[in-house]
Short mmCIF file of C-alpha atoms in Angstrom, two decimals:
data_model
loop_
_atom_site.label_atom_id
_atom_site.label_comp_id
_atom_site.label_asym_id
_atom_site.label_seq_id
_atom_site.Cartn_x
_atom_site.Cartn_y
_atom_site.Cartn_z
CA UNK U 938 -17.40 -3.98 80.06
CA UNK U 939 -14.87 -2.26 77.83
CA UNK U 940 -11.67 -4.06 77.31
CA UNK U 941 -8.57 -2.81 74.50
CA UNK U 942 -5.54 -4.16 74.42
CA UNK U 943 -2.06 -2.88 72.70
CA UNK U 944 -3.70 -0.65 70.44
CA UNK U 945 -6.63 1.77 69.75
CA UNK U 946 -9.40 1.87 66.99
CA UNK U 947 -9.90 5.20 64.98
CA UNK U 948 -12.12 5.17 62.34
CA UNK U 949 -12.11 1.00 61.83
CA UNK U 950 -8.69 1.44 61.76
CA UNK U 951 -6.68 -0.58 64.28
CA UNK U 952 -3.68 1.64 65.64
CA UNK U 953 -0.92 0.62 67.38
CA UNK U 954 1.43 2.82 70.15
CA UNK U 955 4.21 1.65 68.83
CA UNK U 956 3.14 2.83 64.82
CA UNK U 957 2.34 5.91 66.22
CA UNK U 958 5.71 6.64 68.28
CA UNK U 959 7.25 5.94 64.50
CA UNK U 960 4.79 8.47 62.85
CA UNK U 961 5.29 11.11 65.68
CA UNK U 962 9.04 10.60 65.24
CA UNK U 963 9.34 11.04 61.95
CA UNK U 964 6.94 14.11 61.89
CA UNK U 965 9.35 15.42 64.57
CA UNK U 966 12.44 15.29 62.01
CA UNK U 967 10.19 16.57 58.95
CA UNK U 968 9.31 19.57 61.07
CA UNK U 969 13.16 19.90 62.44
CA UNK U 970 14.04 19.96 58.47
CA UNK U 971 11.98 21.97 57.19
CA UNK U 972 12.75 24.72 60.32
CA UNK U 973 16.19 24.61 58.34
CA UNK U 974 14.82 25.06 55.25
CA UNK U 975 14.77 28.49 55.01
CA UNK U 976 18.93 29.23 56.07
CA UNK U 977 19.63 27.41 52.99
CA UNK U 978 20.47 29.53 49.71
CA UNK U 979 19.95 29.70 46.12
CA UNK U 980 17.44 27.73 44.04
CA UNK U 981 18.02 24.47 45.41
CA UNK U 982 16.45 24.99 48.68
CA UNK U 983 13.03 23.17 46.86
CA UNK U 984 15.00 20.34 45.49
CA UNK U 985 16.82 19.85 48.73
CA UNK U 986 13.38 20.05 51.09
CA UNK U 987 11.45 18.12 48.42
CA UNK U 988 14.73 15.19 48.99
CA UNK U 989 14.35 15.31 52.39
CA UNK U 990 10.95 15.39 52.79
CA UNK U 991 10.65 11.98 50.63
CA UNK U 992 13.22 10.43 52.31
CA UNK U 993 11.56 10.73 55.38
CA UNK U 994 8.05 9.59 53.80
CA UNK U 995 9.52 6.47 52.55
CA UNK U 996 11.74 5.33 55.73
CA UNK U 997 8.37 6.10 57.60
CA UNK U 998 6.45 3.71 55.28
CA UNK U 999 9.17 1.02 55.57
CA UNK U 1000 8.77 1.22 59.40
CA UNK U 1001 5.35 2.12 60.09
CA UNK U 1002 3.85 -1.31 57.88
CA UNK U 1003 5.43 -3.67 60.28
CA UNK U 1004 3.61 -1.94 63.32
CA UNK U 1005 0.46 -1.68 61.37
CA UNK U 1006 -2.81 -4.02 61.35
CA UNK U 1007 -3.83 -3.49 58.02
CA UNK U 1008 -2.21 -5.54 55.37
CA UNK U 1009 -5.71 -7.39 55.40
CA UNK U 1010 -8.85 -6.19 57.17
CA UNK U 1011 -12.29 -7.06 56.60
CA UNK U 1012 -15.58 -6.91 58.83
CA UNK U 1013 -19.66 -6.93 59.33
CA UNK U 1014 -22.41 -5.22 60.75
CA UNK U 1015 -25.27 -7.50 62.11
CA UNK U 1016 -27.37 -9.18 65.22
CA UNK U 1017 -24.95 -11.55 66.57
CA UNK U 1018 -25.03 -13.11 70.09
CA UNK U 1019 -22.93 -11.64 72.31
CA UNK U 1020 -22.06 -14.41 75.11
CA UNK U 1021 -21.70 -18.02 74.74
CA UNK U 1022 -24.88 -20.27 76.41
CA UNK U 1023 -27.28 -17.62 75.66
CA UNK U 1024 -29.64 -16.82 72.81
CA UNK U 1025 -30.04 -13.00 73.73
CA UNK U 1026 -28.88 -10.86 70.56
CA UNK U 1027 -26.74 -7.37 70.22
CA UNK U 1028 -26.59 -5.30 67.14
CA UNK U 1029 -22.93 -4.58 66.41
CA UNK U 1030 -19.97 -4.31 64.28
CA UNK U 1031 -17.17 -7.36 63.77
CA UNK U 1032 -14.16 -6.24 62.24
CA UNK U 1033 -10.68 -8.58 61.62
CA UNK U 1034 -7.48 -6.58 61.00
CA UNK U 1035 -4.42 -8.41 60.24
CA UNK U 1036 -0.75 -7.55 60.34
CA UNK U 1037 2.60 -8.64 60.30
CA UNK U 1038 3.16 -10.21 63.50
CA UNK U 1039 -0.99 -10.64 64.39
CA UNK U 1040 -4.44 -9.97 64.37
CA UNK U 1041 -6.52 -7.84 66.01
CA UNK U 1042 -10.41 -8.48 66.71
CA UNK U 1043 -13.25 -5.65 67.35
CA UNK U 1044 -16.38 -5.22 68.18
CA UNK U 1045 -18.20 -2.49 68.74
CA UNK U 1046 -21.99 -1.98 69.53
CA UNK U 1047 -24.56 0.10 67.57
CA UNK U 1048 -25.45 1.72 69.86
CA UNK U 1049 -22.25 1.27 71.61
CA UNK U 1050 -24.26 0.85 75.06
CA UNK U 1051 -26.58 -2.18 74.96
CA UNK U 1052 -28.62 -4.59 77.93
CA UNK U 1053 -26.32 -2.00 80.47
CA UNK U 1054 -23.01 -3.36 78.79
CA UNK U 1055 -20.26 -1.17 76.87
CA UNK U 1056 -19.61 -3.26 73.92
CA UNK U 1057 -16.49 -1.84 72.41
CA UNK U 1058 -13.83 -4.42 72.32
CA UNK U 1059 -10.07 -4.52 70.62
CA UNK U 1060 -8.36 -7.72 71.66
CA UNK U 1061 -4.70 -8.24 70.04
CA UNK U 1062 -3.41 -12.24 69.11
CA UNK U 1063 0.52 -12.35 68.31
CA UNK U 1064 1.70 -14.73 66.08
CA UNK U 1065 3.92 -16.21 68.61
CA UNK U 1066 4.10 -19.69 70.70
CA UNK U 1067 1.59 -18.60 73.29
CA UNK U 1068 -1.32 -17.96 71.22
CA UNK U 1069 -3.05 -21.00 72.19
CA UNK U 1070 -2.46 -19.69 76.01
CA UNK U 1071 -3.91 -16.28 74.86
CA UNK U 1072 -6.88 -18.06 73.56
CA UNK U 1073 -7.28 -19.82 76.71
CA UNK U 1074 -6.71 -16.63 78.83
CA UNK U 1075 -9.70 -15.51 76.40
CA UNK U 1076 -11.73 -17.61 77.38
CA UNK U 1077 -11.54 -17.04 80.51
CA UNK U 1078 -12.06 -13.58 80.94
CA UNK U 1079 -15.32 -14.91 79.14
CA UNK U 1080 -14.88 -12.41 75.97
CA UNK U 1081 -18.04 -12.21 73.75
CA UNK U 1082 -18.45 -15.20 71.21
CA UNK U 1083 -17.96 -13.47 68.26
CA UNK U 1084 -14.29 -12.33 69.27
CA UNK U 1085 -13.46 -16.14 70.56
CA UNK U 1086 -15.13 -17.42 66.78
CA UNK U 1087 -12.60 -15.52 64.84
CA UNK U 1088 -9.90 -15.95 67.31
CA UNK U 1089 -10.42 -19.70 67.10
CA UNK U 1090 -10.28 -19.46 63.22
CA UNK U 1091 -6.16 -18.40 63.62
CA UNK U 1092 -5.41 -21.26 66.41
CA UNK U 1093 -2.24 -22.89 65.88
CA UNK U 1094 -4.48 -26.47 65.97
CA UNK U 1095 -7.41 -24.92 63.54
CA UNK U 1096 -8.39 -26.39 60.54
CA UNK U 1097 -8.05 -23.52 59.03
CA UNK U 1098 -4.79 -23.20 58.69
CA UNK U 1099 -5.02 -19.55 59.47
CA UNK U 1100 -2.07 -19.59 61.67
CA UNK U 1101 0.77 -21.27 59.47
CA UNK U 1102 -0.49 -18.86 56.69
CA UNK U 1103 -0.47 -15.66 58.04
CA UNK U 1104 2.19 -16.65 60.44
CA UNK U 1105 5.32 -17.82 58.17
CA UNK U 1106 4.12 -14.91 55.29
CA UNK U 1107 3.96 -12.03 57.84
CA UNK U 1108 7.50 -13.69 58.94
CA UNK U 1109 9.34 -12.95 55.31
CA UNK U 1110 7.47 -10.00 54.30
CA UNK U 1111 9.03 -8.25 57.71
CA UNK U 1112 12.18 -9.67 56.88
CA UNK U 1113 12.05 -7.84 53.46
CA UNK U 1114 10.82 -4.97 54.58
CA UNK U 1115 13.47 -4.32 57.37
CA UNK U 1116 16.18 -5.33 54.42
CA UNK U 1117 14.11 -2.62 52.10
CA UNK U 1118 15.08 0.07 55.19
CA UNK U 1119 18.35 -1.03 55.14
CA UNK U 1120 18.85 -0.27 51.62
CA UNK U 1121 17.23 3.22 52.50
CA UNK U 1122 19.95 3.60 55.23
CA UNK U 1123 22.49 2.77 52.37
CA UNK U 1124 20.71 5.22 49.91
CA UNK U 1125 20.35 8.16 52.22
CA UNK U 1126 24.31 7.49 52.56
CA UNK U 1127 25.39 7.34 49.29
CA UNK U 1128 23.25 10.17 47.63
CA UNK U 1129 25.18 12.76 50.27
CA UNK U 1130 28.43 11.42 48.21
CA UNK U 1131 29.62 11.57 44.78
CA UNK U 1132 28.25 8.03 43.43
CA UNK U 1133 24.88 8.78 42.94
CA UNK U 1134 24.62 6.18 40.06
CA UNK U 1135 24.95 3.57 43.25
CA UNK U 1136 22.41 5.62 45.27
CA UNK U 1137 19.96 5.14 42.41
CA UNK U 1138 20.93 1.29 42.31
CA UNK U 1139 20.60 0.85 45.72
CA UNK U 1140 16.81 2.67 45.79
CA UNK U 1141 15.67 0.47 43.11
CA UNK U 1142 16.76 -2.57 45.26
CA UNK U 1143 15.27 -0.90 48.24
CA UNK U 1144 11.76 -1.00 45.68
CA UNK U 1145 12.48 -4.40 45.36
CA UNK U 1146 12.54 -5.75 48.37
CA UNK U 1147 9.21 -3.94 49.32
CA UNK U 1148 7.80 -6.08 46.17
CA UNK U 1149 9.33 -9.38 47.60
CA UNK U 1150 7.44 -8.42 51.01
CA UNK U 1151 3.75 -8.18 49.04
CA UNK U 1152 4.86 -11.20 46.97
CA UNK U 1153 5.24 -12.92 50.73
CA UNK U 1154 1.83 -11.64 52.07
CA UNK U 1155 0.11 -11.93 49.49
CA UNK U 1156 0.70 -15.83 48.78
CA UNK U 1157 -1.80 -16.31 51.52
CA UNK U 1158 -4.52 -15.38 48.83
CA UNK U 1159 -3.37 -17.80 46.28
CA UNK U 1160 -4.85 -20.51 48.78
CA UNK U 1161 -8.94 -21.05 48.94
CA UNK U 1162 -10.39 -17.92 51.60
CA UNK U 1163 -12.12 -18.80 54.72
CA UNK U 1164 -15.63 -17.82 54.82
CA UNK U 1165 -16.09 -16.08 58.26
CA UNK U 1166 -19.76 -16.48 59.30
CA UNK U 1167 -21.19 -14.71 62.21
CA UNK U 1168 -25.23 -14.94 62.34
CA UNK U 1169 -26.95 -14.27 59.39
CA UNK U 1170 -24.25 -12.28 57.71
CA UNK U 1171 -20.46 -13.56 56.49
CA UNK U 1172 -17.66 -12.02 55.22
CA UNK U 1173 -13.73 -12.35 53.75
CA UNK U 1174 -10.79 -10.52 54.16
CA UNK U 1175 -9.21 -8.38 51.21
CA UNK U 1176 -5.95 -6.66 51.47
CA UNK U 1177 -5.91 -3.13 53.31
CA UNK U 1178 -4.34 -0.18 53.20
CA UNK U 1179 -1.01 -0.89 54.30
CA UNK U 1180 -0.53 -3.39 51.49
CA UNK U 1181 -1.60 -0.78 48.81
CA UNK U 1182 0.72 2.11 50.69
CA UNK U 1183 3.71 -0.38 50.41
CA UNK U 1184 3.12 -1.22 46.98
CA UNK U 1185 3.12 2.65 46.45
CA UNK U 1186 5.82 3.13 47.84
CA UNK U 1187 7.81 0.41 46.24
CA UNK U 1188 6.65 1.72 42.63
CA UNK U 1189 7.75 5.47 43.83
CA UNK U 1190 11.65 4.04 44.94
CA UNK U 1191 11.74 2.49 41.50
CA UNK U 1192 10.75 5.61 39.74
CA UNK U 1193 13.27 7.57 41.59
CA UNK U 1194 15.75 5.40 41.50
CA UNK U 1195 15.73 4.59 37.75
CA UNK U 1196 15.46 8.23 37.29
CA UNK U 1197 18.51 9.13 39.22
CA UNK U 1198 20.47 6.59 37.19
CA UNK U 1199 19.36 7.72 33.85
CA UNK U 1200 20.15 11.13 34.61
CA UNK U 1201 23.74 10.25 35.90
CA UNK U 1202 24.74 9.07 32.87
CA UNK U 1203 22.92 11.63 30.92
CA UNK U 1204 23.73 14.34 33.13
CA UNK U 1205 26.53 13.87 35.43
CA UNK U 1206 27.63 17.34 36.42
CA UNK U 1207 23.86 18.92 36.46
CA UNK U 1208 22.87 15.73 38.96
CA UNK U 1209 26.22 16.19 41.23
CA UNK U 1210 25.41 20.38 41.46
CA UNK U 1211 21.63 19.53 42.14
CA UNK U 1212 22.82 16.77 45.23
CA UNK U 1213 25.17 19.43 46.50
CA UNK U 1214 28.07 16.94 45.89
CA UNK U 1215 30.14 19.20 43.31
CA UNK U 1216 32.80 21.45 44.16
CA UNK U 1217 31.63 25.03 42.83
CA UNK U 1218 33.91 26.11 40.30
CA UNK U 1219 34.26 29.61 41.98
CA UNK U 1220 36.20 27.78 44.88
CA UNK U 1221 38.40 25.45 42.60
CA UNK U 1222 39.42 29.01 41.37
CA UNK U 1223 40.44 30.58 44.94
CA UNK U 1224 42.05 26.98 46.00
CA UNK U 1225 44.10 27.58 42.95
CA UNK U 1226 45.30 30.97 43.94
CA UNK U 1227 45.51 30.37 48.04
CA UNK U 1228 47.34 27.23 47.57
CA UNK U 1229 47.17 24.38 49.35
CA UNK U 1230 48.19 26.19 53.01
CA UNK U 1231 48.42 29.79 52.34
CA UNK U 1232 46.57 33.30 51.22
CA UNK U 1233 47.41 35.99 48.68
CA UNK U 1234 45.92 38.97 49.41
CA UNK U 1235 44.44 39.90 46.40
CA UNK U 1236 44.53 43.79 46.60
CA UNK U 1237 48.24 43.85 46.83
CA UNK U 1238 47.98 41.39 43.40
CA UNK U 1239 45.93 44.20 41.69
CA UNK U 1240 48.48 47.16 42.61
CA UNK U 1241 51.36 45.33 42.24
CA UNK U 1242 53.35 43.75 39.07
CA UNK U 1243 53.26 40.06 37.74
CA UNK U 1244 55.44 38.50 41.11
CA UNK U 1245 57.77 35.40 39.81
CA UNK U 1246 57.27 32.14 42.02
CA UNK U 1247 60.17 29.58 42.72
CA UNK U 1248 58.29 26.46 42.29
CA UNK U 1249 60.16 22.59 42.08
CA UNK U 1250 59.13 20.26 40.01
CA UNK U 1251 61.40 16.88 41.07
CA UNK U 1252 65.16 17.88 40.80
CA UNK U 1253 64.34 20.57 38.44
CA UNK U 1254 63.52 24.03 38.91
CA UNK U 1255 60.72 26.39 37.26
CA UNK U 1256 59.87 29.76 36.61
CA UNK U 1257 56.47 30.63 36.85
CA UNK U 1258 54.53 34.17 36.62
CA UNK U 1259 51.41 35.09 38.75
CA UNK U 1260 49.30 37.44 37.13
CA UNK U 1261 46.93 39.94 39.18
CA UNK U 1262 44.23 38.61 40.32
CA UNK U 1263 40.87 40.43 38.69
#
């Protein structure tokens, strides 16, 4: 009997449909971008693909973590009996994955076919109210005892103290991290305008707030780790990848962002032509000799002498001469 719940397992690693709607979406508006790419001119077609293209990577982190089920993971290989009121032993795998807003549990056989069973389980608990109903509903659909031992470890009523851990620190660090993406939003905003010394301020918050979310998650370790023992073998949980990506990605928007603000003040012009947010100086020129509503034609300039414009400044009157335009 196979049973998986809410998410899939590829390669030990516990994925979830909603994680991968965000990566498919965001790979969707990488490809889109760089399909654009090539229309745009001159040598800033890198820098602007290599902006976009981190953008992207970072909002994708920001959203994919709190979807994911490996801020802590850990697991074993050994005999372990497979239902309750029965000595009869199955060689498999135990894994524990744990995310923001749960935990999964797996276990799959080696082989994966054993006394004419499938043994390849994924069975999702939420941190929510209802996880002591889940556990019961567990039970009842008579899941395989290693699955109900860990499950029971993250009860609400376990001594443990699993639950209230992992719980209220999966809580703030998901509060954090959807304040980090707003500060994204907010960056993304303000780097297509002229006050890039506030985009760079707001990315360096945006880093901090993804280092307030590992500071939340990671409290959880300060406190003495509970031994998880299944037969002859044990194990412990240690942070996973998702952990590690966000802290990578935290350490990247404070790079960037300090970077952009040292080079605004070093650099302003240079930074405002390379984030497309500078008028060219080529059309300052023309909107000086159009004007504000009108158009010279500039061949009949060249042919033709210096003209003499009647312009008003206030109540008094000025003489001003046009030369040809070259």
């Amino acid at each position: 009997m196979s049973e998986l719940h809410s998410a899939h397992v590829l390669n030990n690693h516990v994925f979830d449909p909603d994680l991968l709607t965000v990566i498919l979406v965001f790979s969707v508006l990488a490809t889109a971008f760089l399909l654009i790419a090539p229309g745009i001119r001159g040598k800033l077609r890198l820098v602007w693909m290599s902006r976009i293209i981190l953008s992207l990577f970072i909002g994708a982190v920001i959203i994919a973590v709190q979807f994911s089920r490996d801020w802590a993971s850990a697991g074993v290989e050994a005999d372990v009996t497979y239902k309750s009121f029965s000595s009869a032993l199955v060689r498999a795998e135990l894994g524990l994955h744990v995310g923001l807003s749960g935990v999964n549990v797996t276990l799959r056989g080696n082989p994966v076919v054993q006394r004419n069973e499938t043994i390849n389980y994924n069975e999702a608990f939420h941190w929510t109210d209802n996880l002591e109903q889940d556990y019961a509903e567990a039970l009842e659909r008579g899941l395989p005892s290693p699955i109900l031992y860990v499950a029971d470890k993250f009860r609400p009523g376990s001594p443990s103290g699993l639950h209230y851990q992992h719980r209220f620190a999966g809580r703030y660090a998901s509060a954090t991290m959807w304040t980090a993406f707003c500060c994204w939003l907010l960056a993304n905003i303000l780097f297509s305008m002229p006050v890039l010394l506030y985009a760079g301020c707001v990315t360096v918050t945006a880093g901090l707030f993804m280092f307030l979310s590992l500071a939340s998650f990671a409290a959880t370790r300060s406190l003495p780790a509970c031994l998880f023992a299944v037969g002859s073998a044990s194990f412990q949980t240690r942070l996973g990848c998702s952990f590690w990506l966000v802290l990578g990605t935290g350490v990247l928007c404070t790079v960037v962002g300090v970077l952009v603000v040292i080079l605004d003040c070093m650099l302003p012009k240079k930074m405002s032509k390379v984030f497309s947010v500078a008028v060219d100086d080529g059309e300052e020129e023309r909107d000086a000799i159009s004007g504000a509503g009108g158009y010279l034609n500039k061949t009949f300039l060249r042919s033709s002498p210096p003209l003499e414009i009647l312009s008003f400044t206030g109540s008094e009157r000025t003489w001003e001469a046009v030369k040809p335009f070259i």
